[in-house]
mmCIF file of C-alpha atoms in Angstrom:
data_model
loop_
_atom_site.group_PDB
_atom_site.id
_atom_site.type_symbol
_atom_site.label_atom_id
_atom_site.label_comp_id
_atom_site.label_asym_id
_atom_site.label_seq_id
_atom_site.Cartn_x
_atom_site.Cartn_y
_atom_site.Cartn_z
ATOM 1 C CA UNK A 277 -7.241 -18.702 48.841
ATOM 2 C CA UNK A 278 -5.117 -19.612 45.838
ATOM 3 C CA UNK A 279 -3.462 -16.904 43.775
ATOM 4 C CA UNK A 280 -5.898 -17.580 40.932
ATOM 5 C CA UNK A 281 -8.901 -17.253 43.262
ATOM 6 C CA UNK A 282 -7.581 -13.949 44.606
ATOM 7 C CA UNK A 283 -7.081 -12.549 41.107
ATOM 8 C CA UNK A 284 -10.463 -13.856 39.988
ATOM 9 C CA UNK A 285 -12.172 -12.188 42.936
ATOM 10 C CA UNK A 286 -10.240 -8.970 42.340
ATOM 11 C CA UNK A 287 -11.179 -8.962 38.643
ATOM 12 C CA UNK A 288 -14.899 -9.156 39.370
ATOM 13 C CA UNK A 289 -15.418 -7.690 42.815
ATOM 14 C CA UNK A 290 -12.666 -5.207 43.644
ATOM 15 C CA UNK A 291 -14.447 -2.326 45.454
ATOM 16 C CA UNK A 292 -15.133 0.649 43.210
ATOM 17 C CA UNK A 293 -17.283 3.749 43.196
ATOM 18 C CA UNK A 294 -20.620 3.599 41.349
ATOM 19 C CA UNK A 295 -19.563 6.215 38.778
ATOM 20 C CA UNK A 296 -18.414 3.767 36.076
ATOM 21 C CA UNK A 297 -21.657 1.803 36.329
ATOM 22 C CA UNK A 298 -23.669 5.030 36.200
ATOM 23 C CA UNK A 299 -21.701 6.012 33.083
ATOM 24 C CA UNK A 300 -22.642 2.727 31.433
ATOM 25 C CA UNK A 301 -26.293 3.130 32.383
ATOM 26 C CA UNK A 302 -26.600 6.661 31.057
ATOM 27 C CA UNK A 303 -24.522 6.192 27.902
ATOM 28 C CA UNK A 304 -25.924 2.819 26.881
ATOM 29 C CA UNK A 305 -29.555 3.741 27.532
ATOM 30 C CA UNK A 306 -29.256 6.991 25.581
ATOM 31 C CA UNK A 307 -27.338 5.240 22.810
ATOM 32 C CA UNK A 308 -29.968 2.508 22.548
ATOM 33 C CA UNK A 309 -32.687 5.155 22.572
ATOM 34 C CA UNK A 310 -31.097 6.817 19.568
ATOM 35 C CA UNK A 311 -30.481 3.680 17.531
ATOM 36 C CA UNK A 312 -33.530 1.620 18.539
ATOM 37 C CA UNK A 313 -36.171 4.316 19.063
ATOM 38 C CA UNK A 314 -35.226 7.677 17.561
ATOM 39 C CA UNK A 315 -34.060 6.292 14.227
ATOM 40 C CA UNK A 316 -36.834 4.400 12.401
ATOM 41 C CA UNK A 317 -34.817 1.355 11.314
ATOM 42 C CA UNK A 318 -35.539 -0.987 14.230
ATOM 43 C CA UNK A 319 -39.286 -0.356 14.343
ATOM 44 C CA UNK A 320 -39.505 -0.530 10.552
ATOM 45 C CA UNK A 321 -37.793 -3.932 10.581
ATOM 46 C CA UNK A 322 -40.146 -5.223 13.292
ATOM 47 C CA UNK A 323 -43.269 -3.907 11.536
ATOM 48 C CA UNK A 324 -42.189 -5.217 8.136
ATOM 49 C CA UNK A 325 -41.416 -8.614 9.637
ATOM 50 C CA UNK A 326 -44.731 -8.774 11.493
ATOM 51 C CA UNK A 327 -46.663 -7.894 8.343
ATOM 52 C CA UNK A 328 -45.339 -11.013 6.572
ATOM 53 C CA UNK A 329 -47.654 -13.291 8.521
ATOM 54 C CA UNK A 330 -47.096 -16.301 10.768
ATOM 55 C CA UNK A 331 -46.104 -18.553 7.850
ATOM 56 C CA UNK A 332 -42.767 -16.724 7.665
ATOM 57 C CA UNK A 333 -42.049 -16.753 11.408
ATOM 58 C CA UNK A 334 -40.118 -19.496 13.158
ATOM 59 C CA UNK A 335 -39.789 -18.361 16.800
ATOM 60 C CA UNK A 336 -37.134 -20.068 18.905
ATOM 61 C CA UNK A 337 -36.973 -20.986 22.574
ATOM 62 C CA UNK A 338 -39.402 -19.191 24.857
ATOM 63 C CA UNK A 339 -40.657 -17.087 21.950
ATOM 64 C CA UNK A 340 -42.499 -20.038 20.437
ATOM 65 C CA UNK A 341 -44.880 -20.019 23.407
ATOM 66 C CA UNK A 342 -45.657 -16.297 23.116
ATOM 67 C CA UNK A 343 -48.219 -14.789 20.720
ATOM 68 C CA UNK A 344 -46.821 -12.809 17.806
ATOM 69 C CA UNK A 345 -47.566 -9.117 18.471
ATOM 70 C CA UNK A 346 -49.761 -7.209 16.052
ATOM 71 C CA UNK A 347 -48.578 -4.096 14.220
ATOM 72 C CA UNK A 348 -50.453 -1.847 16.639
ATOM 73 C CA UNK A 349 -49.030 -3.672 19.647
ATOM 74 C CA UNK A 350 -45.493 -3.346 18.296
ATOM 75 C CA UNK A 351 -45.929 0.376 17.732
ATOM 76 C CA UNK A 352 -47.239 0.892 21.269
ATOM 77 C CA UNK A 353 -44.553 -1.269 22.867
ATOM 78 C CA UNK A 354 -41.877 0.593 20.924
ATOM 79 C CA UNK A 355 -43.097 3.911 22.338
ATOM 80 C CA UNK A 356 -43.193 2.532 25.886
ATOM 81 C CA UNK A 357 -39.725 1.056 25.379
ATOM 82 C CA UNK A 358 -38.375 4.491 24.452
ATOM 83 C CA UNK A 359 -39.924 6.086 27.543
ATOM 84 C CA UNK A 360 -38.390 3.390 29.748
ATOM 85 C CA UNK A 361 -34.937 3.931 28.247
ATOM 86 C CA UNK A 362 -35.123 7.652 29.004
ATOM 87 C CA UNK A 363 -36.311 6.894 32.549
ATOM 88 C CA UNK A 364 -33.413 4.484 33.044
ATOM 89 C CA UNK A 365 -30.914 7.015 31.684
ATOM 90 C CA UNK A 366 -32.236 9.601 34.145
ATOM 91 C CA UNK A 367 -32.121 7.015 36.899
ATOM 92 C CA UNK A 368 -35.835 7.155 37.684
ATOM 93 C CA UNK A 369 -37.195 3.844 39.016
ATOM 94 C CA UNK A 370 -34.090 2.476 37.364
ATOM 95 C CA UNK A 371 -34.414 -1.232 38.050
ATOM 96 C CA UNK A 372 -38.106 -1.338 37.181
ATOM 97 C CA UNK A 373 -37.462 0.630 33.992
ATOM 98 C CA UNK A 374 -34.581 -1.616 32.910
ATOM 99 C CA UNK A 375 -36.341 -4.886 33.707
ATOM 100 C CA UNK A 376 -39.479 -3.793 31.858
ATOM 101 C CA UNK A 377 -37.504 -2.438 28.893
ATOM 102 C CA UNK A 378 -35.604 -5.732 28.625
ATOM 103 C CA UNK A 379 -38.844 -7.736 28.701
ATOM 104 C CA UNK A 380 -40.478 -5.523 26.052
ATOM 105 C CA UNK A 381 -37.475 -5.715 23.742
ATOM 106 C CA UNK A 382 -37.363 -9.488 24.207
ATOM 107 C CA UNK A 383 -41.017 -9.741 23.191
ATOM 108 C CA UNK A 384 -40.609 -7.386 20.225
ATOM 109 C CA UNK A 385 -38.030 -9.686 18.610
ATOM 110 C CA UNK A 386 -40.585 -12.413 17.789
ATOM 111 C CA UNK A 387 -41.581 -11.132 14.316
ATOM 112 C CA UNK A 388 -37.954 -10.871 13.250
ATOM 113 C CA UNK A 389 -37.194 -14.560 13.788
ATOM 114 C CA UNK A 390 -36.840 -16.609 10.640
ATOM 115 C CA UNK A 391 -35.466 -19.717 12.309
ATOM 116 C CA UNK A 392 -32.523 -17.858 13.878
ATOM 117 C CA UNK A 393 -31.770 -15.141 16.411
ATOM 118 C CA UNK A 394 -30.364 -11.999 14.799
ATOM 119 C CA UNK A 395 -27.319 -10.500 16.501
ATOM 120 C CA UNK A 396 -28.627 -6.929 16.418
ATOM 121 C CA UNK A 397 -31.676 -8.141 18.352
ATOM 122 C CA UNK A 398 -29.837 -10.265 20.910
ATOM 123 C CA UNK A 399 -27.111 -7.778 21.886
ATOM 124 C CA UNK A 400 -29.312 -4.991 23.347
ATOM 125 C CA UNK A 401 -31.453 -7.535 25.221
ATOM 126 C CA UNK A 402 -28.424 -9.061 26.931
ATOM 127 C CA UNK A 403 -26.818 -5.686 27.668
ATOM 128 C CA UNK A 404 -29.994 -4.237 29.170
ATOM 129 C CA UNK A 405 -30.455 -7.473 31.110
ATOM 130 C CA UNK A 406 -27.015 -7.075 32.688
ATOM 131 C CA UNK A 407 -27.829 -3.501 33.701
ATOM 132 C CA UNK A 408 -31.254 -4.583 34.982
ATOM 133 C CA UNK A 409 -29.819 -6.988 37.563
ATOM 134 C CA UNK A 410 -27.176 -4.497 38.709
ATOM 135 C CA UNK A 411 -27.431 -1.546 41.142
ATOM 136 C CA UNK A 412 -27.083 0.840 38.193
ATOM 137 C CA UNK A 413 -29.363 3.482 39.695
ATOM 138 C CA UNK A 414 -27.452 4.047 42.924
ATOM 139 C CA UNK A 415 -25.530 7.121 41.712
ATOM 140 C CA UNK A 416 -25.961 10.037 39.297
ATOM 141 C CA UNK A 417 -29.665 9.289 39.288
ATOM 142 C CA UNK A 418 -33.022 10.657 40.311
ATOM 143 C CA UNK A 419 -33.413 7.551 42.454
ATOM 144 C CA UNK A 420 -30.539 8.586 44.725
ATOM 145 C CA UNK A 421 -32.008 12.085 45.072
ATOM 146 C CA UNK A 422 -35.483 10.757 45.831
ATOM 147 C CA UNK A 423 -34.101 8.183 48.268
ATOM 148 C CA UNK A 424 -32.349 10.912 50.259
ATOM 149 C CA UNK A 425 -35.528 12.959 50.334
ATOM 150 C CA UNK A 426 -38.040 10.154 50.802
ATOM 151 C CA UNK A 427 -36.756 7.179 52.787
ATOM 152 C CA UNK A 428 -39.580 4.973 51.523
ATOM 153 C CA UNK A 429 -38.561 5.407 47.884
ATOM 154 C CA UNK A 430 -37.861 1.787 46.871
ATOM 155 C CA UNK A 431 -35.145 2.370 44.259
ATOM 156 C CA UNK A 432 -31.494 3.356 44.518
ATOM 157 C CA UNK A 433 -29.480 4.297 47.588
ATOM 158 C CA UNK A 434 -29.238 7.571 49.447
ATOM 159 C CA UNK A 435 -25.460 7.282 49.755
ATOM 160 C CA UNK A 436 -23.626 4.817 47.543
ATOM 161 C CA UNK A 437 -20.399 3.570 49.109
ATOM 162 C CA UNK A 438 -17.447 1.960 47.372
ATOM 163 C CA UNK A 439 -18.327 -1.672 46.715
ATOM 164 C CA UNK A 440 -17.661 -4.640 44.469
ATOM 165 C CA UNK A 441 -21.347 -4.506 43.560
ATOM 166 C CA UNK A 442 -20.497 -1.639 41.218
ATOM 167 C CA UNK A 443 -17.572 -3.369 39.532
ATOM 168 C CA UNK A 444 -18.927 -6.730 38.367
ATOM 169 C CA UNK A 445 -21.630 -5.312 36.019
ATOM 170 C CA UNK A 446 -19.058 -3.201 34.157
ATOM 171 C CA UNK A 447 -16.690 -6.168 33.991
ATOM 172 C CA UNK A 448 -19.575 -8.328 32.764
ATOM 173 C CA UNK A 449 -20.248 -5.876 29.934
ATOM 174 C CA UNK A 450 -16.566 -5.820 29.011
ATOM 175 C CA UNK A 451 -16.327 -9.615 28.985
ATOM 176 C CA UNK A 452 -19.512 -9.802 26.914
ATOM 177 C CA UNK A 453 -18.094 -7.446 24.270
ATOM 178 C CA UNK A 454 -14.830 -9.398 24.118
ATOM 179 C CA UNK A 455 -16.773 -12.643 23.833
ATOM 180 C CA UNK A 456 -18.799 -11.321 20.872
ATOM 181 C CA UNK A 457 -15.664 -10.398 18.932
ATOM 182 C CA UNK A 458 -13.648 -13.454 19.984
ATOM 183 C CA UNK A 459 -16.388 -15.963 19.155
ATOM 184 C CA UNK A 460 -16.794 -14.344 15.750
ATOM 185 C CA UNK A 461 -13.112 -14.908 14.992
ATOM 186 C CA UNK A 462 -13.166 -18.406 16.462
ATOM 187 C CA UNK A 463 -16.188 -19.287 14.337
ATOM 188 C CA UNK A 464 -14.338 -18.184 11.204
ATOM 189 C CA UNK A 465 -11.353 -20.363 12.052
ATOM 190 C CA UNK A 466 -13.381 -23.423 13.071
ATOM 191 C CA UNK A 467 -15.617 -23.202 10.013
ATOM 192 C CA UNK A 468 -13.204 -22.168 7.263
ATOM 193 C CA UNK A 469 -9.760 -22.220 8.825
ATOM 194 C CA UNK A 470 -6.986 -20.175 7.175
ATOM 195 C CA UNK A 471 -9.017 -20.329 3.971
ATOM 196 C CA UNK A 472 -11.189 -17.506 5.305
ATOM 197 C CA UNK A 473 -8.107 -15.320 4.844
ATOM 198 C CA UNK A 474 -6.344 -16.872 1.859
ATOM 199 C CA UNK A 475 -9.348 -17.663 -0.364
ATOM 200 C CA UNK A 476 -11.558 -15.303 -2.368
ATOM 201 C CA UNK A 477 -14.233 -15.509 0.343
ATOM 202 C CA UNK A 478 -14.096 -11.833 1.338
ATOM 203 C CA UNK A 479 -14.016 -10.776 -2.307
ATOM 204 C CA UNK A 480 -17.224 -12.729 -2.968
ATOM 205 C CA UNK A 481 -18.865 -11.231 0.123
ATOM 206 C CA UNK A 482 -18.079 -7.683 -0.955
ATOM 207 C CA UNK A 483 -19.376 -8.298 -4.473
ATOM 208 C CA UNK A 484 -22.584 -9.911 -3.214
ATOM 209 C CA UNK A 485 -23.315 -7.476 -0.368
ATOM 210 C CA UNK A 486 -25.149 -4.773 -2.389
ATOM 211 C CA UNK A 487 -27.398 -7.480 -3.853
ATOM 212 C CA UNK A 488 -28.069 -9.482 -0.699
ATOM 213 C CA UNK A 489 -28.548 -6.590 1.724
ATOM 214 C CA UNK A 490 -29.926 -3.900 -0.531
ATOM 215 C CA UNK A 491 -33.442 -4.707 0.646
ATOM 216 C CA UNK A 492 -32.445 -3.801 4.198
ATOM 217 C CA UNK A 493 -31.246 -0.336 3.289
ATOM 218 C CA UNK A 494 -27.922 -0.996 5.027
ATOM 219 C CA UNK A 495 -25.735 -1.892 2.054
ATOM 220 C CA UNK A 496 -22.513 0.081 1.495
ATOM 221 C CA UNK A 497 -22.724 3.823 0.995
ATOM 222 C CA UNK A 498 -19.349 3.885 -0.772
ATOM 223 C CA UNK A 499 -19.910 1.603 -3.735
ATOM 224 C CA UNK A 500 -16.966 3.052 -5.688
ATOM 225 C CA UNK A 501 -14.568 2.264 -2.846
ATOM 226 C CA UNK A 502 -16.152 -1.153 -2.487
ATOM 227 C CA UNK A 503 -15.630 -1.863 -6.192
ATOM 228 C CA UNK A 504 -12.001 -0.659 -6.021
ATOM 229 C CA UNK A 505 -11.113 -2.885 -3.068
ATOM 230 C CA UNK A 506 -12.627 -5.930 -4.782
ATOM 231 C CA UNK A 507 -10.091 -5.498 -7.592
ATOM 232 C CA UNK A 508 -7.131 -5.868 -5.192
ATOM 233 C CA UNK A 509 -7.054 -9.460 -3.835
ATOM 234 C CA UNK A 510 -3.857 -9.000 -1.830
ATOM 235 C CA UNK A 511 -5.366 -6.056 0.011
ATOM 236 C CA UNK A 512 -8.459 -8.147 0.754
ATOM 237 C CA UNK A 513 -6.307 -10.949 2.180
ATOM 238 C CA UNK A 514 -4.578 -8.412 4.440
ATOM 239 C CA UNK A 515 -7.921 -6.985 5.557
ATOM 240 C CA UNK A 516 -9.283 -10.472 6.239
ATOM 241 C CA UNK A 517 -6.206 -11.315 8.307
ATOM 242 C CA UNK A 518 -6.608 -8.078 10.241
ATOM 243 C CA UNK A 519 -10.238 -8.881 11.004
ATOM 244 C CA UNK A 520 -9.459 -12.371 12.312
ATOM 245 C CA UNK A 521 -6.419 -11.260 14.331
ATOM 246 C CA UNK A 522 -8.396 -8.420 15.914
ATOM 247 C CA UNK A 523 -11.324 -10.659 16.793
ATOM 248 C CA UNK A 524 -9.162 -13.415 18.281
ATOM 249 C CA UNK A 525 -7.183 -10.804 20.248
ATOM 250 C CA UNK A 526 -10.335 -9.241 21.709
ATOM 251 C CA UNK A 527 -9.749 -10.557 25.283
ATOM 252 C CA UNK A 528 -6.694 -8.274 25.485
ATOM 253 C CA UNK A 529 -9.179 -5.418 25.918
ATOM 254 C CA UNK A 530 -9.700 -6.688 29.467
ATOM 255 C CA UNK A 531 -6.150 -5.570 30.322
ATOM 256 C CA UNK A 532 -6.195 -1.883 31.366
ATOM 257 C CA UNK A 533 -3.818 0.576 29.775
ATOM 258 C CA UNK A 534 -2.253 0.306 26.333
ATOM 259 C CA UNK A 535 -3.721 -3.141 25.454
ATOM 260 C CA UNK A 536 -7.228 -1.881 26.149
ATOM 261 C CA UNK A 537 -6.709 1.362 24.236
ATOM 262 C CA UNK A 538 -5.363 -0.517 21.211
ATOM 263 C CA UNK A 539 -8.128 -3.119 21.197
ATOM 264 C CA UNK A 540 -10.999 -0.649 21.650
ATOM 265 C CA UNK A 541 -9.543 1.384 18.779
ATOM 266 C CA UNK A 542 -9.402 -1.827 16.729
ATOM 267 C CA UNK A 543 -13.030 -2.621 17.615
ATOM 268 C CA UNK A 544 -14.028 0.808 16.363
ATOM 269 C CA UNK A 545 -12.018 0.252 13.198
ATOM 270 C CA UNK A 546 -13.848 -3.026 12.571
ATOM 271 C CA UNK A 547 -17.201 -1.307 13.022
ATOM 272 C CA UNK A 548 -16.289 1.419 10.552
ATOM 273 C CA UNK A 549 -14.943 -1.121 8.070
ATOM 274 C CA UNK A 550 -18.056 -3.284 8.263
ATOM 275 C CA UNK A 551 -20.236 -0.230 7.720
ATOM 276 C CA UNK A 552 -18.293 1.065 4.728
ATOM 277 C CA UNK A 553 -17.761 -2.200 2.887
ATOM 278 C CA UNK A 554 -20.574 -4.522 3.967
ATOM 279 C CA UNK A 555 -23.373 -2.453 5.464
ATOM 280 C CA UNK A 556 -23.960 -3.813 9.009
ATOM 281 C CA UNK A 557 -23.257 -1.190 11.655
ATOM 282 C CA UNK A 558 -23.551 -3.186 14.902
ATOM 283 C CA UNK A 559 -24.554 0.087 16.557
ATOM 284 C CA UNK A 560 -25.679 -1.540 19.802
ATOM 285 C CA UNK A 561 -22.331 -3.281 20.247
ATOM 286 C CA UNK A 562 -20.470 -0.054 19.462
ATOM 287 C CA UNK A 563 -22.472 1.847 22.080
ATOM 288 C CA UNK A 564 -21.793 -0.872 24.639
ATOM 289 C CA UNK A 565 -18.011 -0.968 24.332
ATOM 290 C CA UNK A 566 -17.691 2.804 23.962
ATOM 291 C CA UNK A 567 -19.179 3.231 27.442
ATOM 292 C CA UNK A 568 -18.067 -0.014 29.096
ATOM 293 C CA UNK A 569 -14.380 0.481 28.275
ATOM 294 C CA UNK A 570 -13.811 4.225 27.966
ATOM 295 C CA UNK A 571 -13.826 6.170 31.286
ATOM 296 C CA UNK A 572 -15.529 9.272 29.918
ATOM 297 C CA UNK A 573 -15.736 10.860 33.364
ATOM 298 C CA UNK A 574 -11.923 10.837 33.484
ATOM 299 C CA UNK A 575 -11.710 12.208 29.957
ATOM 300 C CA UNK A 576 -14.033 15.069 30.880
ATOM 301 C CA UNK A 577 -12.080 15.704 34.077
ATOM 302 C CA UNK A 578 -8.770 15.746 32.189
ATOM 303 C CA UNK A 579 -10.067 18.168 29.556
ATOM 304 C CA UNK A 580 -11.571 20.390 32.247
ATOM 305 C CA UNK A 581 -8.271 20.567 34.127
ATOM 306 C CA UNK A 582 -6.400 21.434 30.944
ATOM 307 C CA UNK A 583 -8.844 24.175 30.003
ATOM 308 C CA UNK A 584 -9.003 25.734 33.459
ATOM 309 C CA UNK A 585 -5.602 27.539 33.367
ATOM 310 C CA UNK A 586 -6.318 28.847 29.864
ATOM 311 C CA UNK A 587 -9.514 30.459 31.074
ATOM 312 C CA UNK A 588 -7.744 31.994 34.017
#
């Protein structure tokens, strides 16, 4: 094998324990449950969109062959979707729960299509789809407990051994997150070039945001700060440059250590900035990279070790 092939194989399939994948399953499913089910925004958007009537819907791809769900159907599917997310987080019938949840969420996006696919609808579908085709329920799950007790239980494994099967899904999620940020920056450069940074584009966006997005209830909560920033063009140019540089540098997050720590911090900074100044929160993307990149089990272990002597 060539050196590139060896590194490629190591990047995707180096044997690992199932803990990181279990972390992603639990954290992402609970995070999606909070943002897509517990908070009313997602269901409200779907119901409001469905109530507009078919004349305002322009489904794309496979969606154009599916019937638009009624308000009652959406409400029921949303409840079932929440139950499936909790089941997946607990690791109960994990693959069935994730596959079904992905299919339901895919179907629920039909009313929200106005001739385009919205990013906040596409991201959770793709993320759940990645988890659905992975062995995410093999560890830290009810499936593993039930499999040890009942050999005929069809989900999970009784004893999960170190394997490359547990690495590629986490890597896939990481690559997906980097791709989202990188393609956003690339799109800016291909469409507008350096003018996206040097022009008054960002200034116009910040002025127009409260008007254009006020109907969605997601426009800036800090209007005074928004108004102050608009009055400082040089600061806006610096912010615009920071956004583009961060987005184009996103693949560096795939390098463990300092590059990853810096880039994940930058991702979080972008999310906070978008929320403060423009309204969109990209909650689903935030949840994904917070659990795909950050080894919370190591963080908890480190804190536990540090606290142990103090208690003694």
